Short mmCIF file of C-alpha atoms in Angstrom, two decimals:
data_model
loop_
_atom_site.label_atom_id
_atom_site.label_comp_id
_atom_site.label_asym_id
_atom_site.label_seq_id
_atom_site.Cartn_x
_atom_site.Cartn_y
_atom_site.Cartn_z
CA MET N 1 16.01 28.33 -4.40
CA LYS N 2 18.09 30.00 -7.14
CA LYS N 3 20.78 27.34 -6.67
CA GLN N 4 18.26 24.53 -7.14
CA LEU N 5 16.84 26.19 -10.26
CA PHE N 6 20.34 26.52 -11.70
CA ILE N 7 21.07 22.84 -11.09
CA GLY N 8 17.74 21.80 -12.70
CA VAL N 9 18.34 23.88 -15.84
CA THR N 10 21.89 22.57 -16.16
CA PHE N 11 20.73 18.90 -15.89
CA PHE N 12 18.04 19.55 -18.51
CA PHE N 13 20.58 20.85 -21.04
CA LEU N 14 22.95 17.94 -20.37
CA VAL N 15 20.13 15.45 -21.03
CA CYS N 16 19.21 17.21 -24.27
CA LEU N 17 22.82 17.05 -25.43
CA ALA N 18 23.28 13.36 -24.52
CA LEU N 19 19.96 12.02 -25.84
CA PRO N 20 20.79 12.12 -29.61
CA LEU N 21 24.05 10.29 -28.96
CA LEU N 22 22.26 7.58 -26.96
CA LEU N 23 19.58 7.15 -29.66
CA ALA N 24 22.18 6.85 -32.42
CA ALA N 25 24.12 4.25 -30.49
CA CYS N 26 20.95 2.20 -29.84
CA GLY N 27 19.93 2.39 -33.51
CA ASP N 28 23.31 1.09 -34.78
CA SER N 29 23.25 -1.79 -32.31
CA THR N 30 19.73 -2.82 -33.38
CA ALA N 31 20.60 -2.75 -37.07
CA THR N 32 23.75 -4.87 -36.85
CA ALA N 33 22.67 -7.52 -34.32
CA PRO N 34 20.61 -9.75 -36.71
CA SER N 35 23.33 -9.79 -39.34
CA SER N 36 25.91 -10.91 -36.80
CA SER N 37 23.58 -13.59 -35.47
CA GLN N 38 22.81 -14.94 -38.97
CA SER N 39 26.48 -15.23 -39.84
CA ARG N 40 27.12 -17.42 -36.80
CA ASN N 41 23.97 -19.57 -37.04
CA PRO N 42 22.87 -20.08 -40.66
CA ALA N 43 19.42 -21.60 -41.10
CA PRO N 44 19.48 -25.23 -42.25
CA THR N 45 18.42 -25.84 -45.87
CA ALA N 46 16.81 -29.24 -45.36
CA ALA N 47 16.80 -32.13 -42.94
CA THR N 48 19.00 -35.14 -43.67
CA SER N 49 19.06 -38.59 -42.21
CA THR N 50 21.80 -41.16 -42.14
CA ASN N 51 21.77 -44.79 -43.18
CA PRO N 52 24.38 -47.00 -41.49
CA GLY N 53 27.46 -47.38 -43.59
CA ASP N 54 26.34 -45.26 -46.52
CA GLY N 55 26.40 -41.62 -45.49
CA PRO N 56 23.55 -39.11 -45.58
CA THR N 57 20.51 -39.39 -47.79
CA THR N 58 17.55 -37.09 -48.13
CA GLY N 59 14.18 -38.26 -46.94
CA PRO N 60 13.01 -40.47 -44.07
CA VAL N 61 14.78 -43.69 -43.19
CA GLU N 62 12.74 -46.64 -42.03
CA THR N 63 14.00 -49.81 -40.36
CA PRO N 64 11.25 -52.39 -40.69
CA ALA N 65 11.33 -55.96 -39.49
CA THR N 66 12.84 -58.47 -41.87
CA PRO N 67 10.24 -59.25 -44.55
CA GLY N 68 8.70 -62.70 -44.74
CA LEU N 69 10.43 -64.97 -47.20
CA ALA N 70 8.69 -66.85 -49.96
CA GLY N 71 7.70 -70.33 -48.94
CA GLY N 72 8.80 -70.08 -45.33
CA PRO N 73 8.91 -68.05 -42.11
CA ASP N 74 10.90 -64.89 -41.62
CA ALA N 75 14.60 -65.37 -42.11
CA ALA N 76 16.83 -65.00 -39.07
CA LYS N 77 19.39 -62.34 -39.90
CA THR N 78 22.59 -61.47 -38.19
CA GLY N 79 22.25 -57.86 -39.32
CA PRO N 80 19.26 -55.54 -39.70
CA THR N 81 17.59 -54.73 -43.00
CA VAL N 82 17.59 -50.97 -43.49
CA VAL N 83 15.27 -49.56 -46.12
CA ALA N 84 15.38 -45.89 -47.02
CA ASN N 85 12.19 -44.63 -48.62
CA VAL N 86 12.46 -41.24 -50.29
CA PRO N 87 9.13 -40.05 -51.76
CA PRO N 88 8.84 -38.35 -55.15
CA VAL N 89 8.97 -34.57 -55.47
CA SER N 90 5.99 -32.91 -53.79
CA ASP N 91 3.81 -30.55 -55.80
CA THR N 92 3.84 -27.91 -53.04
CA ASN N 93 6.16 -24.95 -53.43
CA SER N 94 7.64 -25.24 -49.95
CA THR N 95 8.52 -28.93 -50.28
CA ALA N 96 9.92 -28.43 -53.77
CA ALA N 97 12.12 -25.62 -52.52
CA ALA N 98 13.38 -27.69 -49.59
CA THR N 99 14.08 -30.66 -51.87
CA THR N 100 15.99 -28.50 -54.32
CA ALA N 101 18.07 -27.01 -51.51
CA ALA N 102 18.80 -30.45 -50.06
CA ALA N 103 19.81 -31.77 -53.49
CA ALA N 104 22.13 -28.82 -54.07
CA THR N 105 23.69 -29.23 -50.61
CA THR N 106 24.29 -32.97 -51.08
CA SER N 107 25.67 -32.44 -54.57
CA ALA N 108 28.09 -29.77 -53.41
CA ALA N 109 29.53 -32.21 -50.89
CA SER N 110 30.06 -34.85 -53.59
CA SER N 111 33.23 -35.28 -55.58
CA THR N 112 31.37 -36.64 -58.61
CA THR N 113 31.55 -34.05 -61.38
CA ALA N 114 28.52 -35.28 -63.31
CA ALA N 115 26.31 -35.45 -60.24
CA SER N 116 27.30 -31.94 -59.22
CA SER N 117 26.57 -30.45 -62.64
CA THR N 118 23.26 -32.31 -62.93
CA THR N 119 22.09 -31.20 -59.47
CA ALA N 120 23.19 -27.62 -59.98
CA ALA N 121 21.32 -27.45 -63.27
CA ALA N 122 18.19 -28.96 -61.75
CA ALA N 123 18.35 -26.54 -58.83
CA GLY N 124 18.48 -23.52 -61.16
CA ALA N 125 15.47 -21.33 -61.77
CA ALA N 126 15.71 -21.19 -65.56
CA ALA N 127 12.46 -22.24 -67.22
CA PRO N 128 13.84 -23.61 -70.55
CA GLY N 129 14.26 -27.38 -70.54
CA ALA N 130 11.77 -28.00 -67.74
CA TYR N 131 9.92 -31.28 -67.96
CA PRO N 132 7.24 -32.86 -65.77
CA THR N 133 8.09 -35.32 -63.02
CA SER N 134 5.86 -37.89 -61.35
CA GLY N 135 4.12 -35.05 -59.51
CA ASN N 136 3.21 -31.53 -60.59
CA ALA N 137 6.61 -30.12 -59.69
CA GLN N 138 9.06 -29.20 -62.44
CA VAL N 139 12.75 -29.95 -62.68
CA THR N 140 15.17 -28.83 -65.36
CA ARG N 141 17.30 -30.85 -67.67
CA PRO N 142 21.06 -30.39 -67.29
CA THR N 143 22.28 -27.57 -69.52
CA GLN N 144 25.26 -29.63 -70.66
CA PRO N 145 26.15 -33.32 -70.55
CA PRO N 146 28.30 -34.61 -67.69
CA ILE N 147 31.88 -35.35 -68.64
CA SER N 148 33.23 -38.79 -67.82
CA GLN N 149 37.00 -38.69 -67.60
CA ASP N 150 37.44 -42.47 -67.73
CA PRO N 151 34.26 -44.11 -69.06
CA LEU N 152 33.56 -47.76 -68.38
CA ARG N 153 33.94 -49.96 -71.44
CA ALA N 154 31.69 -52.96 -71.90
CA GLY N 155 30.39 -55.64 -74.22
CA ALA N 156 26.94 -57.18 -74.62
CA VAL N 157 25.34 -60.39 -75.82
CA ASP N 158 21.70 -61.20 -76.57
CA ASP N 159 21.25 -64.86 -75.67
CA ASN N 160 17.77 -64.94 -77.21
CA LEU N 161 19.12 -63.68 -80.50
CA LYS N 162 21.91 -66.28 -80.33
CA TYR N 163 19.76 -68.95 -78.77
CA ASP N 164 21.67 -71.93 -80.20
CA GLU N 165 24.94 -70.61 -78.78
CA TYR N 166 23.27 -70.04 -75.43
CA LEU N 167 21.98 -73.62 -75.27
CA GLN N 168 25.48 -74.87 -76.05
CA TYR N 169 26.85 -72.66 -73.27
CA LEU N 170 24.36 -74.15 -70.80
CA ARG N 171 25.26 -77.71 -71.84
CA SER N 172 28.98 -77.11 -71.48
CA TYR N 173 28.82 -75.34 -68.09
CA ARG N 174 30.83 -77.25 -65.44
CA ASP N 175 31.40 -74.75 -62.65
CA GLU N 176 29.57 -74.03 -59.37
CA PRO N 177 25.86 -74.96 -59.58
CA ALA N 178 23.04 -72.46 -60.06
CA LEU N 179 19.27 -72.64 -59.53
CA PRO N 180 17.42 -74.55 -62.26
CA PHE N 181 15.34 -72.90 -64.94
CA ASP N 182 14.91 -75.12 -67.99
CA VAL N 183 14.84 -72.99 -71.15
CA THR N 184 15.54 -75.75 -73.66
CA GLU N 185 11.97 -75.47 -75.01
CA ARG N 186 11.16 -71.85 -75.81
CA TYR N 187 8.03 -70.30 -77.29
CA ILE N 188 7.99 -66.67 -78.38
CA ILE N 189 4.43 -65.41 -77.89
CA ASN N 190 3.86 -62.52 -80.27
CA VAL N 191 0.84 -60.20 -79.78
CA LEU N 192 -0.36 -58.07 -82.70
CA ASP N 193 -3.37 -55.82 -83.28
CA GLY N 194 -5.67 -55.76 -86.33
CA ASN N 195 -3.17 -53.58 -88.19
CA ALA N 196 -0.35 -56.09 -87.61
CA ARG N 197 1.34 -53.71 -85.16
CA THR N 198 2.88 -55.04 -81.98
CA VAL N 199 0.91 -54.73 -78.74
CA SER N 200 2.89 -53.95 -75.59
CA ASN N 201 1.66 -54.46 -72.02
CA ALA N 202 -0.91 -57.07 -73.04
CA GLN N 203 -1.77 -59.57 -70.31
CA VAL N 204 -0.74 -62.98 -71.67
CA LYS N 205 -1.81 -66.24 -70.00
CA VAL N 206 -1.16 -69.88 -70.83
CA TYR N 207 -3.54 -72.62 -69.66
CA SER N 208 -3.87 -76.36 -69.72
CA GLY N 209 -7.61 -76.82 -69.43
CA GLN N 210 -8.60 -74.71 -66.42
CA THR N 211 -5.11 -74.72 -64.92
CA LEU N 212 -3.15 -71.47 -65.24
CA LEU N 213 0.46 -72.35 -66.08
CA PHE N 214 1.97 -68.98 -66.94
CA GLN N 215 1.22 -65.27 -67.08
CA GLY N 216 3.22 -62.30 -68.21
CA LYS N 217 3.00 -58.87 -69.82
CA SER N 218 4.18 -58.41 -73.39
CA TYR N 219 7.28 -56.24 -73.59
CA SER N 220 7.69 -53.17 -75.78
CA ASN N 221 8.16 -55.38 -78.87
CA GLY N 222 4.85 -57.16 -78.21
CA GLN N 223 6.55 -60.40 -77.16
CA VAL N 224 6.95 -62.53 -74.05
CA LEU N 225 8.72 -65.88 -73.57
CA PHE N 226 7.12 -69.12 -72.37
CA PHE N 227 9.26 -72.05 -71.14
CA PRO N 228 7.02 -75.08 -70.45
CA ARG N 229 9.85 -77.30 -69.20
CA ALA N 230 10.51 -74.84 -66.38
CA ILE N 231 7.00 -75.59 -65.05
CA ALA N 232 6.34 -78.76 -63.10
CA GLY N 233 3.73 -81.13 -64.47
CA THR N 234 3.86 -80.01 -68.12
CA GLN N 235 6.04 -82.77 -69.54
CA GLN N 236 3.15 -84.83 -70.94
CA LEU N 237 1.01 -81.97 -72.24
CA GLY N 238 0.51 -81.89 -75.99
CA GLN N 239 -1.14 -78.47 -76.39
CA PHE N 240 -1.70 -75.15 -74.60
CA GLU N 241 -4.49 -72.56 -74.60
CA VAL N 242 -3.08 -69.02 -74.86
CA THR N 243 -4.98 -65.77 -74.24
CA ALA N 244 -4.05 -62.09 -74.56
CA GLU N 245 -6.04 -59.18 -73.12
CA LYS N 246 -5.69 -55.41 -73.30
CA ASP N 247 -8.06 -52.44 -73.08
CA GLY N 248 -11.14 -54.67 -72.89
CA ARG N 249 -10.20 -56.72 -75.96
CA SER N 250 -9.06 -60.30 -75.87
CA VAL N 251 -8.06 -63.17 -78.09
CA ASN N 252 -7.41 -66.83 -77.42
CA ARG N 253 -5.92 -69.65 -79.44
CA THR N 254 -4.85 -73.23 -78.92
CA PHE N 255 -1.32 -74.17 -79.95
CA LYS N 256 0.20 -77.60 -80.33
CA ARG N 257 3.45 -78.34 -78.63
CA VAL N 258 6.55 -78.66 -80.83
CA LEU N 259 9.05 -81.08 -79.32
CA SER N 260 12.73 -81.18 -80.24
CA SER N 261 12.26 -84.45 -82.09
CA GLN N 262 9.68 -82.77 -84.33
CA ASN N 263 11.69 -79.61 -84.99
CA GLN N 264 14.06 -79.49 -87.92
CA ASN N 265 16.43 -77.30 -85.92
CA GLY N 266 16.76 -79.94 -83.24
CA LYS N 267 15.28 -77.84 -80.43
CA GLY N 268 11.78 -77.50 -79.08
CA GLY N 269 9.65 -74.42 -79.37
CA GLY N 270 8.62 -71.88 -81.95
CA ILE N 271 6.64 -68.67 -82.41
CA TRP N 272 2.99 -68.36 -81.41
CA THR N 273 1.17 -65.30 -82.77
CA LEU N 274 -2.04 -63.86 -81.33
CA GLU N 275 -3.89 -61.24 -83.42
CA MET N 276 -6.29 -58.93 -81.59
CA SER N 277 -9.09 -57.20 -83.52
CA GLY N 278 -8.97 -53.50 -84.28
CA SER N 279 -6.21 -51.00 -83.61
CA LEU N 280 -4.69 -50.70 -80.15
CA ARG N 281 -2.49 -47.74 -81.05
CA PRO N 282 -3.64 -44.12 -80.64
CA ALA N 283 -3.63 -41.84 -83.68
CA ILE N 284 -0.75 -39.92 -82.12
CA ASP N 285 1.73 -41.84 -80.01
CA PRO N 286 1.77 -40.38 -76.48
CA ALA N 287 4.95 -39.72 -74.55
CA PRO N 288 6.01 -43.17 -73.31
CA ASN N 289 6.31 -44.04 -69.63
CA LEU N 290 9.73 -45.40 -68.67
CA ASP N 291 10.69 -46.86 -65.28
CA LEU N 292 14.45 -47.36 -64.81
CA LEU N 293 15.69 -49.13 -61.71
CA PHE N 294 19.37 -49.66 -60.87
CA LEU N 295 20.05 -52.69 -58.64
CA ILE N 296 23.58 -52.24 -57.28
CA ASP N 297 25.87 -54.52 -55.30
CA SER N 298 27.43 -52.13 -52.74
CA THR N 299 29.75 -54.56 -50.94
CA GLY N 300 33.42 -53.78 -50.37
CA SER N 301 34.71 -55.45 -53.54
CA MET N 302 32.63 -53.03 -55.62
CA GLY N 303 34.58 -49.98 -54.42
CA GLY N 304 36.37 -49.44 -57.72
CA GLU N 305 33.21 -49.87 -59.79
CA ILE N 306 30.85 -47.82 -57.62
CA ARG N 307 32.78 -44.59 -58.10
CA GLN N 308 32.55 -44.98 -61.85
CA ILE N 309 29.05 -46.48 -61.86
CA GLN N 310 27.84 -43.32 -60.10
CA GLN N 311 29.39 -41.27 -62.91
CA THR N 312 28.08 -43.61 -65.61
CA ILE N 313 24.49 -43.62 -64.31
CA ASN N 314 24.51 -39.82 -64.21
CA ASP N 315 25.70 -39.83 -67.84
CA ILE N 316 22.93 -42.28 -68.72
CA ALA N 317 20.26 -40.22 -66.96
CA TYR N 318 21.30 -37.06 -68.82
CA GLN N 319 21.26 -38.76 -72.21
CA ILE N 320 17.91 -40.47 -71.63
CA SER N 321 16.33 -37.19 -70.53
CA SER N 322 17.31 -35.78 -73.93
CA LEU N 323 15.91 -38.63 -76.07
CA PRO N 324 13.34 -37.69 -78.73
CA GLY N 325 9.70 -38.29 -77.87
CA SER N 326 10.06 -36.75 -74.40
CA PRO N 327 9.74 -40.00 -72.42
CA LYS N 328 8.28 -39.63 -68.96
CA VAL N 329 11.14 -41.18 -67.01
CA ARG N 330 11.15 -42.28 -63.39
CA TYR N 331 14.38 -43.37 -61.70
CA GLY N 332 14.70 -45.74 -58.76
CA ALA N 333 17.46 -47.70 -57.05
CA VAL N 334 18.03 -50.65 -54.74
CA THR N 335 21.42 -51.37 -53.20
CA TYR N 336 22.25 -54.58 -51.39
CA ARG N 337 25.07 -56.15 -49.37
CA ASP N 338 24.92 -59.33 -47.30
CA ARG N 339 23.63 -60.66 -44.01
CA GLY N 340 25.64 -59.37 -41.08
CA ASP N 341 26.54 -56.09 -42.83
CA SER N 342 25.26 -52.67 -41.78
CA TYR N 343 22.27 -53.28 -44.05
CA VAL N 344 21.06 -55.99 -46.40
CA THR N 345 18.90 -53.90 -48.75
CA ARG N 346 18.32 -50.18 -49.14
CA LYS N 347 15.94 -48.61 -51.62
CA PHE N 348 15.16 -45.25 -53.20
CA GLY N 349 11.59 -44.95 -54.48
CA PHE N 350 10.85 -43.98 -58.06
CA THR N 351 11.08 -40.26 -58.81
CA GLY N 352 11.04 -38.08 -61.91
CA SER N 353 13.65 -35.74 -60.44
CA LEU N 354 17.19 -36.19 -61.74
CA ALA N 355 18.46 -33.99 -58.91
CA GLU N 356 16.96 -36.21 -56.20
CA PHE N 357 18.11 -39.40 -57.90
CA SER N 358 21.63 -38.05 -58.42
CA SER N 359 21.81 -37.03 -54.77
CA PHE N 360 20.87 -40.54 -53.66
CA LEU N 361 23.46 -42.10 -55.97
CA ASN N 362 26.15 -40.00 -54.34
CA THR N 363 25.34 -41.48 -50.92
CA ILE N 364 26.19 -45.02 -52.08
CA SER N 365 29.51 -46.34 -50.81
CA ALA N 366 31.11 -49.77 -50.75
CA GLY N 367 31.44 -51.78 -47.55
CA GLY N 368 30.87 -55.16 -45.95
CA GLY N 369 30.61 -58.38 -47.87
CA GLY N 370 33.36 -60.61 -46.52
CA ASP N 371 32.73 -63.80 -48.48
CA VAL N 372 32.25 -63.83 -52.25
CA PRO N 373 28.49 -64.47 -52.68
CA GLU N 374 26.12 -61.66 -51.68
CA SER N 375 22.40 -61.24 -50.93
CA LEU N 376 21.40 -60.75 -54.56
CA ASN N 377 18.32 -62.92 -54.00
CA GLU N 378 16.94 -60.46 -51.46
CA GLY N 379 18.01 -57.43 -53.48
CA LEU N 380 16.20 -58.79 -56.52
CA HIS N 381 13.09 -59.52 -54.45
CA VAL N 382 12.98 -55.92 -53.21
CA ALA N 383 13.55 -54.57 -56.73
CA ILE N 384 10.74 -56.65 -58.24
CA ASN N 385 8.19 -56.71 -55.41
CA GLU N 386 8.71 -53.67 -53.18
CA MET N 387 9.07 -50.84 -55.68
CA SER N 388 6.05 -48.96 -57.06
CA TRP N 389 6.38 -49.98 -60.70
CA ASN N 390 4.07 -48.32 -63.20
CA SER N 391 1.24 -50.83 -63.71
CA ASN N 392 -0.13 -49.04 -66.79
CA ASP N 393 1.45 -48.90 -70.24
CA ALA N 394 5.15 -48.52 -69.56
CA VAL N 395 8.63 -49.81 -70.28
CA ARG N 396 10.09 -51.31 -67.08
CA LEU N 397 13.82 -52.00 -66.94
CA VAL N 398 16.19 -53.19 -64.21
CA PHE N 399 19.92 -52.69 -64.65
CA LEU N 400 21.75 -54.96 -62.21
CA VAL N 401 25.41 -54.08 -61.54
CA ALA N 402 27.36 -56.61 -59.47
CA ASP N 403 30.57 -58.62 -59.27
CA ALA N 404 29.37 -61.67 -57.33
CA ALA N 405 26.87 -64.50 -57.53
CA PRO N 406 23.97 -64.76 -55.06
CA HIS N 407 24.14 -66.83 -51.90
CA LEU N 408 22.49 -70.16 -52.63
CA ASP N 409 23.24 -71.68 -49.23
CA TYR N 410 20.95 -69.65 -46.96
CA ALA N 411 18.25 -71.88 -45.46
CA GLN N 412 15.61 -69.11 -45.38
CA ASP N 413 15.99 -66.95 -48.45
CA TYR N 414 14.30 -65.78 -51.59
CA LYS N 415 15.24 -67.55 -54.83
CA TYR N 416 16.15 -65.66 -57.95
CA ASN N 417 14.48 -68.18 -60.27
CA THR N 418 11.09 -67.56 -58.63
CA GLU N 419 11.68 -63.79 -58.64
CA LEU N 420 12.16 -64.12 -62.40
CA VAL N 421 8.65 -65.51 -62.72
CA GLU N 422 7.22 -62.47 -60.89
CA GLY N 423 9.31 -60.11 -63.01
CA VAL N 424 7.89 -61.59 -66.22
CA ARG N 425 4.36 -61.33 -64.78
CA GLN N 426 4.86 -57.59 -64.31
CA GLY N 427 6.58 -57.08 -67.67
CA ILE N 428 9.99 -56.20 -66.17
CA LYS N 429 13.23 -56.84 -68.04
CA ILE N 430 16.49 -57.46 -66.17
CA TYR N 431 19.67 -56.29 -67.89
CA ALA N 432 22.46 -57.85 -65.82
CA ILE N 433 25.87 -56.13 -65.90
CA GLY N 434 28.84 -58.22 -64.80
CA ALA N 435 31.52 -56.14 -63.04
CA SER N 436 35.22 -56.91 -62.62
CA GLY N 437 36.05 -60.28 -61.13
CA LEU N 438 32.61 -61.85 -61.67
CA SER N 439 32.92 -65.63 -61.33
CA LYS N 440 31.71 -68.13 -63.93
CA GLN N 441 28.84 -69.00 -61.60
CA GLY N 442 27.90 -65.32 -61.42
CA GLU N 443 27.96 -65.02 -65.18
CA TYR N 444 25.73 -68.09 -65.49
CA VAL N 445 23.16 -66.60 -63.09
CA PHE N 446 23.30 -63.16 -64.73
CA ARG N 447 22.67 -64.67 -68.15
CA GLN N 448 19.71 -66.59 -66.77
CA LEU N 449 18.21 -63.35 -65.43
CA ALA N 450 18.64 -61.58 -68.75
CA GLN N 451 17.60 -64.40 -71.10
CA VAL N 452 14.36 -65.34 -69.32
CA THR N 453 13.21 -61.70 -69.20
CA MET N 454 14.13 -61.14 -72.87
CA ALA N 455 16.95 -58.74 -71.97
CA GLN N 456 20.73 -58.86 -72.54
CA TYR N 457 23.80 -59.73 -70.51
CA LEU N 458 26.32 -56.88 -70.35
CA PHE N 459 29.86 -57.12 -69.00
CA ILE N 460 32.45 -54.51 -68.08
CA THR N 461 35.68 -55.05 -69.98
CA ARG N 462 37.77 -52.03 -68.98
CA GLY N 463 37.71 -49.18 -66.48
CA GLY N 464 36.38 -50.97 -63.43
CA ASP N 465 38.38 -52.06 -60.39
CA GLU N 466 41.97 -51.53 -61.47
CA GLY N 467 43.06 -54.52 -59.38
CA GLN N 468 40.78 -56.97 -61.17
CA PRO N 469 40.42 -58.00 -64.81
CA GLY N 470 37.13 -57.53 -66.57
CA SER N 471 34.47 -60.17 -66.08
CA GLY N 472 35.43 -61.74 -69.37
CA GLY N 473 31.87 -62.04 -70.52
CA PRO N 474 30.45 -64.64 -72.86
CA ALA N 475 33.42 -64.54 -75.21
CA SER N 476 35.36 -66.61 -72.68
CA ASN N 477 32.77 -69.41 -72.82
CA THR N 478 31.02 -69.27 -76.17
CA ASN N 479 33.53 -67.54 -78.47
CA THR N 480 30.88 -64.91 -79.09
CA VAL N 481 32.14 -61.93 -81.02
CA TYR N 482 31.13 -58.65 -79.42
CA GLU N 483 31.80 -54.97 -79.95
CA GLU N 484 33.31 -53.01 -77.07
CA LYS N 485 31.64 -49.65 -76.39
CA ASN N 486 31.20 -47.18 -73.56
CA LEU N 487 28.77 -48.68 -71.05
CA ASP N 488 26.60 -45.55 -70.97
CA LYS N 489 26.20 -45.70 -74.76
CA ILE N 490 25.16 -49.36 -74.62
CA VAL N 491 22.53 -48.68 -71.95
CA VAL N 492 21.15 -45.59 -73.70
CA ASN N 493 20.89 -47.51 -76.99
CA ILE N 494 18.98 -50.26 -75.18
CA VAL N 495 16.53 -47.69 -73.78
CA ARG N 496 16.18 -46.01 -77.18
CA ARG N 497 15.39 -49.34 -78.82
CA GLU N 498 12.81 -50.22 -76.16
CA LEU N 499 11.06 -46.89 -76.69
CA THR N 500 11.25 -47.14 -80.48
CA ASN N 501 9.43 -50.49 -80.34
CA LEU N 502 6.36 -48.64 -79.10
CA THR N 503 6.04 -46.64 -82.32
CA GLN N 504 6.91 -49.29 -84.93
#
């Protein structure tokens, strides 16, 4: 009995001595385990999805059936059309945080200095410089401008300003054919209010009797162009009824046709002015709405340009975000290749976030192509018809960057000359930028796109694909004198002028 008691007491003391050591060991193990686990398995910042041939991009990727083509059944394609739709920034805190993290992650993986600095600035928490996006979320302007080590140099020509030279260029063209759009008779329809100030975004229509011949929205300068010879069945008409409508007010006038034989300058056309009653300008000009869409040829031959175009567009975005008047800017993009490539078109929906837009730009890479012409027709159709353009008062601009003409030999395809008509109806201007190696046919088409939409033709002269000369531009065909500048400066000056028109 004594022996058993002795053993029990001894065991009790041993347990008392060992228990603190066991508890300490268990406590250390519990404290360190989560840290070790987190270091091996970091939580993902945001989901990413991959588009064939172009690397990761934030947001969902959809692969719809090939869209129906104008005037015919669906086109048979040898390769799928991949369309990436990335929605604007959400106004919820959780989505905004995930988007910011995804943008920062994508930017960190990019080698583009400007994109990285823009994304990092937008991802910061500093309040100064914040401006509203298309939703309620806030993003921040970059704290300093991106630095372009080797900026693209370019020239520009306004074929509407030098209309006589442009008509001579069209008459002397002898290269590969393009789609017809007769601009030899041009009327500038000018819409003014009761204070003789220009009226933008007015709905302009031209009739012959009860037949609607033309409709378009007046651009920021209050003007839109009408080309009667480009419309079938108008050759014998001697006059046109023109109307303009905006904000419940309207005006209509009848104008007589001015033929080339009646014009002292030897060309048909003239200026038709419509004056609407009252003032259509607010007492204080509101912050203007600006939609900028970049339509980019991403085929293999664009490899040299794309690296610098990504840098240039980031430079442009920074500078536009800092323009006076605090424009409410939305950025969008459409890239295109050709049938049989990993995709034909790919789009990024309009957003007010520079960080999101910069991240998408950094996913663009060059690939595919093969032959010289590309699917510009389909890319232009997507840009004009499948993007959510601002339908209210806004400036709407497309900047096309490409080094090749469109395919004109596909049996089932869209046609750029009919897409032009839709662009004018929506009040969209197309600034076409010719990249290195652009053929004479490509230049002809690009100048058509710009002239009909009252824009300009731009052309890269230096800094593109080192293996190719610059596109040459109009100087090679019309002896036009132009000033060479940095491409980003030319584009920003264009945007500044478009916005200034709204306040003059």
